[in-house]
Coordinates of C-alpha atoms and ligand atoms in Angstrom, one line a residue:
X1 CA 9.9 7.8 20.8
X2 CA 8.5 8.3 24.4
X3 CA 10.5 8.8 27.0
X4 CA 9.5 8.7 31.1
X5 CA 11.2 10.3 34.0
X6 CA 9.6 9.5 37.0
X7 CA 10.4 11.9 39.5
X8 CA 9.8 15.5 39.1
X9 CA 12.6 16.5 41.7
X10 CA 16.1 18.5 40.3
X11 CA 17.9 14.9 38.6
X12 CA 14.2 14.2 37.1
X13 CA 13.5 17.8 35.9
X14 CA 16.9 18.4 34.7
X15 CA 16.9 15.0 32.8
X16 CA 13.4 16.3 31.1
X17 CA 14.4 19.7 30.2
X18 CA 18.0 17.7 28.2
X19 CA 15.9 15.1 26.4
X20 CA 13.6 18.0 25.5
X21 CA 15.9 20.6 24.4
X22 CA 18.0 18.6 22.8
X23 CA 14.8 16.4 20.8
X24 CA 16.0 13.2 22.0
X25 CA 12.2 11.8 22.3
X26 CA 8.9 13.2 20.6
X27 CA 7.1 13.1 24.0
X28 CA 8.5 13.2 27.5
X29 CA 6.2 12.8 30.1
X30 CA 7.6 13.6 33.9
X31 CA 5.6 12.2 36.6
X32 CA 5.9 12.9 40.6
X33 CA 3.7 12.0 43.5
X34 CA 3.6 15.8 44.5
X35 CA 0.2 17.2 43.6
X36 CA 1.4 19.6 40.6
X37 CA 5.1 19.7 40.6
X38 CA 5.5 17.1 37.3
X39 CA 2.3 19.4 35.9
X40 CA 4.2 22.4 36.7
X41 CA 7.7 21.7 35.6
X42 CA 6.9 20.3 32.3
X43 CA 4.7 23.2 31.5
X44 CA 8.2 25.3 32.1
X45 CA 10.0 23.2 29.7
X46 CA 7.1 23.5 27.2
X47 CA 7.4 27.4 27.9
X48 CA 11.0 27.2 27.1
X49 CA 10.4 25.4 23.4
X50 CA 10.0 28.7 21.5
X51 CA 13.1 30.2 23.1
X52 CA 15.0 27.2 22.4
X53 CA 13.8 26.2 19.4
X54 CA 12.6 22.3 20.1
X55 CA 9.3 20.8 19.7
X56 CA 9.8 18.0 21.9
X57 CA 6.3 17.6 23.5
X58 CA 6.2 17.8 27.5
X59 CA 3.8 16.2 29.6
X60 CA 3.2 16.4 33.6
X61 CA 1.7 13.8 35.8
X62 CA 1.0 13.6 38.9
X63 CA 1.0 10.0 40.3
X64 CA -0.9 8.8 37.2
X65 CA 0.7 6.2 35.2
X66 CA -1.8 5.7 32.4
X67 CA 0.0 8.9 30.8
X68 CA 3.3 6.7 30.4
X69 CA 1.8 4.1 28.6
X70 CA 3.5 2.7 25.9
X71 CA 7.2 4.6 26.8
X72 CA 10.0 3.1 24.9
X73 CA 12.5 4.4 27.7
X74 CA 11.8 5.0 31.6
X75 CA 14.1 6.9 33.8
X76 CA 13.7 6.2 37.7
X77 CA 15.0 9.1 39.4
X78 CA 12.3 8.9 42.6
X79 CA 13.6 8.4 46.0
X80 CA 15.2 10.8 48.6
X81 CA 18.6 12.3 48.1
X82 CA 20.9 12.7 50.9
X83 CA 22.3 14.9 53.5
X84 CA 25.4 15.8 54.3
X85 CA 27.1 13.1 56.6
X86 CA 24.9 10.1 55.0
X87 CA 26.4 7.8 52.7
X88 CA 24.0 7.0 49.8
X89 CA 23.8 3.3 51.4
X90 CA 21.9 4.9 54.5
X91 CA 19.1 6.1 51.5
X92 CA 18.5 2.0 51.0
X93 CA 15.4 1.5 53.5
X94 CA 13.5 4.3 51.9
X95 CA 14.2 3.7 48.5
X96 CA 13.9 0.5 48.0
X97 CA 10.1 0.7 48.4
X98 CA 10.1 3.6 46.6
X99 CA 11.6 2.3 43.6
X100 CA 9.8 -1.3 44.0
X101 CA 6.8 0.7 43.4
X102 CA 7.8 2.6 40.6
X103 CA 8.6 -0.1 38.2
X104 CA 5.7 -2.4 39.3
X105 CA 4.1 0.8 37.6
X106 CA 5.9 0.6 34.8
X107 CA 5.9 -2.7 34.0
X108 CA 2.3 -2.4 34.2
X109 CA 2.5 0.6 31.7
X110 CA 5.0 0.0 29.4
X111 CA 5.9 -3.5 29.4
X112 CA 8.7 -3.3 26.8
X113 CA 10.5 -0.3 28.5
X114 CA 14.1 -0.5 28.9
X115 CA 14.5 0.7 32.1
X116 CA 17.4 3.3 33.8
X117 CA 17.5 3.9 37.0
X118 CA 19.3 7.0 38.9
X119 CA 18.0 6.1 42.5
X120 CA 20.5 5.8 45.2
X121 CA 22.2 3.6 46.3
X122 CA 22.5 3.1 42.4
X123 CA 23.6 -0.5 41.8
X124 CA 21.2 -2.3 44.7
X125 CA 18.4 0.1 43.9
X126 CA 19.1 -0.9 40.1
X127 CA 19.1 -5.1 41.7
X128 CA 15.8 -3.8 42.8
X129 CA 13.9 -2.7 40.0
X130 CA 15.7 -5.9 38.3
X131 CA 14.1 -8.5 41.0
X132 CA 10.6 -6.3 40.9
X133 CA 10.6 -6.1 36.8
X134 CA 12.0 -9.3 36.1
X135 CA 12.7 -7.7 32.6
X136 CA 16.1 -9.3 30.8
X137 CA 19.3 -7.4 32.0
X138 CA 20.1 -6.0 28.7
X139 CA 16.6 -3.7 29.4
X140 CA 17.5 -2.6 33.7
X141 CA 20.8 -0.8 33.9
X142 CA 21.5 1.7 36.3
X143 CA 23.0 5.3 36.1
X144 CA 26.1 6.3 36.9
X145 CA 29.5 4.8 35.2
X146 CA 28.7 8.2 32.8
X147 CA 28.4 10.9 35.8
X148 CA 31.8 9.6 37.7
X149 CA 33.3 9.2 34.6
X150 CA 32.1 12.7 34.1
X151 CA 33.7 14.2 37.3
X152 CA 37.1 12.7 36.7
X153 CA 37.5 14.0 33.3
X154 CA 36.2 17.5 34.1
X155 CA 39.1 17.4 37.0
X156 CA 41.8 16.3 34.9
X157 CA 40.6 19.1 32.7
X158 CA 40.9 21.7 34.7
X159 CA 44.3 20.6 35.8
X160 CA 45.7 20.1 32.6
X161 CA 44.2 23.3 31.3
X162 CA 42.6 21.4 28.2
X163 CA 39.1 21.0 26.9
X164 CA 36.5 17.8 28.6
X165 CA 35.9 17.0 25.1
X166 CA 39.5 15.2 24.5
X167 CA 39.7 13.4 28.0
X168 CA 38.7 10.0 27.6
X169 CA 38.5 7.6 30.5
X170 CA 36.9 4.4 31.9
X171 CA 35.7 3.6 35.5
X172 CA 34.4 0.6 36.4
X173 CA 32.7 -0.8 39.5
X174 CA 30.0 0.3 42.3
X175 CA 28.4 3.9 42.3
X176 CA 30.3 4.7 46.0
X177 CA 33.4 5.5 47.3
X178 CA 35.0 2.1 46.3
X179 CA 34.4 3.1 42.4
X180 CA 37.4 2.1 40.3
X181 CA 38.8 5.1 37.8
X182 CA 41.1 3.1 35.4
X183 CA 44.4 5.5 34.6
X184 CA 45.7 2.9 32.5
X185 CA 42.7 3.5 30.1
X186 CA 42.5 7.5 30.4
X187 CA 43.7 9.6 27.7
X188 CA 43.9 13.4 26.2
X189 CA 43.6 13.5 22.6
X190 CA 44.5 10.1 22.6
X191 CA 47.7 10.6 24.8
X192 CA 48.0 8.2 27.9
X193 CA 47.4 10.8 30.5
X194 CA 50.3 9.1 33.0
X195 CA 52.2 10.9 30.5
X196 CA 50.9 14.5 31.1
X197 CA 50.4 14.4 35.1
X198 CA 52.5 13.7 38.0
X199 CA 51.4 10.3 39.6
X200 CA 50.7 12.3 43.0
X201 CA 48.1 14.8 40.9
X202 CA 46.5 11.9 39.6
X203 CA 46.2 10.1 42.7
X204 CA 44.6 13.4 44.0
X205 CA 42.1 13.7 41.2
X206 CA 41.2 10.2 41.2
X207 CA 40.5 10.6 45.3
X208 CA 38.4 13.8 44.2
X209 CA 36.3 11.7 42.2
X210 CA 35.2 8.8 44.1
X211 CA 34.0 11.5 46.8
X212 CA 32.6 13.8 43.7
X213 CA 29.2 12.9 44.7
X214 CA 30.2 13.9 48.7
X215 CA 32.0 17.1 47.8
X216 CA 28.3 18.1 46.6
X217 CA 26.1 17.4 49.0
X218 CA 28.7 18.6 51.7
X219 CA 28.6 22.3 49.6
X220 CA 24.8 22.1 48.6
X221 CA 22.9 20.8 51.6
X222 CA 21.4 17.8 48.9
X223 CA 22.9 15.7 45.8
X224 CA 23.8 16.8 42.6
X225 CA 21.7 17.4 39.7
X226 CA 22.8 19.1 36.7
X227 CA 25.5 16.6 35.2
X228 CA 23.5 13.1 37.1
X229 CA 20.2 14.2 35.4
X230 CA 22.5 15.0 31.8
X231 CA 24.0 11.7 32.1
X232 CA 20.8 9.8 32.3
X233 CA 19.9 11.7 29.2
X234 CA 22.9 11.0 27.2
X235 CA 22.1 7.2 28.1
X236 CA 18.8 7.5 27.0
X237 CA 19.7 9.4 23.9
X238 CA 21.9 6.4 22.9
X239 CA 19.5 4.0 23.0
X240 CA 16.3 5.6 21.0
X241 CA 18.8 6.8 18.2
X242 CA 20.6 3.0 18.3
X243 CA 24.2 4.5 18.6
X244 CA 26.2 1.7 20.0
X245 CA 27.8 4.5 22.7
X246 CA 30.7 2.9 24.9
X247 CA 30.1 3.5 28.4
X248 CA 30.5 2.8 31.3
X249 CA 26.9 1.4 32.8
X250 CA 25.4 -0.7 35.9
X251 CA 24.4 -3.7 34.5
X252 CA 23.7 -7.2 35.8
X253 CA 27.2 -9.1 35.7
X254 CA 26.7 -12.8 34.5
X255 CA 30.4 -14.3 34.7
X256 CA 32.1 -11.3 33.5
X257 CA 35.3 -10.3 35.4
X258 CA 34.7 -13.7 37.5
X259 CA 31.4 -12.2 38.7
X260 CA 27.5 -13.5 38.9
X261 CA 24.8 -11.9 40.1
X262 CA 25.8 -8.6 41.3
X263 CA 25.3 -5.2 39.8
X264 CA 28.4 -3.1 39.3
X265 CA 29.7 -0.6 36.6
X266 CA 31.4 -1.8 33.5
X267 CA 31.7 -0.5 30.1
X268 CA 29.0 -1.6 27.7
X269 CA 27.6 -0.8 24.3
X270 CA 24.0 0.7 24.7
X271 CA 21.8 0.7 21.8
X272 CA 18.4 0.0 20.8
X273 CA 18.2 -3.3 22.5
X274 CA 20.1 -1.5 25.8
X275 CA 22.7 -3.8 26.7
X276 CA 24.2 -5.0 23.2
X277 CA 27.3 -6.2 24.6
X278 CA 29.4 -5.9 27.9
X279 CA 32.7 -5.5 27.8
X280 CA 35.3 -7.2 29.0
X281 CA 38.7 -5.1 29.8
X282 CA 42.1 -7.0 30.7
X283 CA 42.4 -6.0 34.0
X284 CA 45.7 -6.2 35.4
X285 CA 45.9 -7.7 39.4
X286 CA 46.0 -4.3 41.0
X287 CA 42.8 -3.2 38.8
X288 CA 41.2 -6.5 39.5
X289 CA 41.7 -6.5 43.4
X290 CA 40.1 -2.8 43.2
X291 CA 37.4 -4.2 41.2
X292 CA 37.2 -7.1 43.8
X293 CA 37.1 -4.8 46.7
X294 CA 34.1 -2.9 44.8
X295 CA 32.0 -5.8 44.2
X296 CA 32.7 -6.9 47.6
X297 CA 31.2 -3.8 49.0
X298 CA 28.0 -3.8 46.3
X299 CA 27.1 -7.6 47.4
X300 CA 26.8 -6.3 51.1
X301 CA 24.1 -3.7 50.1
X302 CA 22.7 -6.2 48.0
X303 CA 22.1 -8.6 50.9
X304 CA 20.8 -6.0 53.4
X305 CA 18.4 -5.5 50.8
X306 CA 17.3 -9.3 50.4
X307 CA 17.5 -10.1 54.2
X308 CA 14.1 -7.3 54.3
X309 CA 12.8 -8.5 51.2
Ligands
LMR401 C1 25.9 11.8 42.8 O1 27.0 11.1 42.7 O2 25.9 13.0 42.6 C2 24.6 11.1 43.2 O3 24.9 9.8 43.5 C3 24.0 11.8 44.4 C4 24.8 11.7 45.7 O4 24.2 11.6 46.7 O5 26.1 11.7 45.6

């Protein structure tokens, strides 16, 4: 399997170094416009193989797409993180082209890629490289369901004084602050987790988490990296071993939940195909109006990005 990360920067690299390490592809090529840097950070992984024991081959490109030919997986992760006091919307003007460009490379390349993208703002910049590829929506899905999932189970976690591995949880909708944690679907070791926190602690955590993204950049000077570039990994990792994972993923919506046409998070099974199924919870009317509210917000971005198409 070959696997491309486009975008050498810290989400790009640390995606690279997890598919490497952990031999989710054969070859993983990492390409970046900077003169060097997708050269030089591959090399490092490459360094690391011996150490780590992996034999995961690691490639670096710079700006040349003929060295992706053929990938059976593309990760977008271009595009300019942002600052403290932006909102990821403000990073729409810039990335858009940016990413518009990226997957007219990679259709070019590797025409049967499925396609993730980690761009921000995720779900319009995931629209994009869906108008720009024109590739089915089981094959363009967008990154993020797994990282904010991520952040509120490693909070509950740390509250509850228990391991990540036995909090399970679902959040649906756009990759902002309007995302929808579900508490009625959370659980620790299969326990409904309304059952092992106050209501008022929960609230908190699920407050925590729709800013996680926020409470980084405000203590970093820049976005996240670590757990965004391992979620991408884990996506791509269920789709070239086909294991039918359940989670939550940006994907087209075509009548699901009452919505066309707009990209939002929703759980799905991702497999060799990508998409093999979304699925459909019973949301009750408070979940749905959340859900509403979330889509709502996702179709604005959507249109700014139409009206300068
Ligand atoms: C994240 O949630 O970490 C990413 O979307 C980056 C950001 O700017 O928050």
């Amino acid at each position: 399997m070959k696997v491309t990360v486009v975008g050498a920067g810290n989400v790009g690299a640390t995606c690279a170094d997890v598919l490497a390490y952990r031999e989710i592809a054969n070859e993983v090529v990492l390409l970046d416009i900077k003169e060097g840097v997708a050269e030089g950070k591959s090399l490092d992984i490459w360094q690391k193989s011996p150490i780590n024991l992996y034999d995961t081959r690691t490639i670096g490109s710079t700006n040349d797409y003929s060295k992706t030919a053929g990938s059976d997986v593309v990760v977008i992760t271009s595009g300019l993180p942002r600052k403290p006091g932006m909102s990821r919307d403000d990073l729409i003007e810039t990335n858009a082209g940016i990413v518009k460009q990226v997957t007219e490379n990679v259709v070019k390349h590797s025409p049967d890629a499925i396609i993730i993208v980690v761009s921000n703002p995720l779900d319009v910049m995931t629209y994009q490289a869906h108008i720009t590829s024109q590739f089915p929506r089981t094959k363009v899905m967008g990154m993020a369901g797994i990282l904010d999932t991520a952040r509120y189970r490693a909070f509950l976690a740390e509250e509850l004084n228990v391991s990540p591995k036995d909090i399970q949880a679902v959040l649906m909708g756009g990759h902002g602050d309007t995302m929808v944690p579900l508490p009625r679907y959370t659980t620790v070791g299969g326990i409904p987790v309304t059952e092992l926190i106050d209501k008022s602690k929960l609230d908190e955590i699920i407050e925590r988490t729709k800013f996680g993204g926020g409470e980084l950049v405000k203590l970093m000077g820049t976005s996240a990296w670590y757990a965004p570039g391992s979620a991408a990994a884990q996506m791509v990792e269920a789709i070239v071993r086909d294991q039918r994972r359940v989670f939550p993923v940006c994907v087209k919506l075509e009548g699901e939940y009452g919505i066309d046409d707009v990209y939002l998070g929703v759980p799905v099974i991702l497999g060799k195909n990508g998409i093999e199924k979304v699925i459909e919870l019973d949301l009750n009317d408070d979940e749905k109006k959340l859900l509403e509210e979330s889509r709502n917000h996702v179709k604005e971005v959507m249109e700014v990005l139409d009206s300068k198409r």
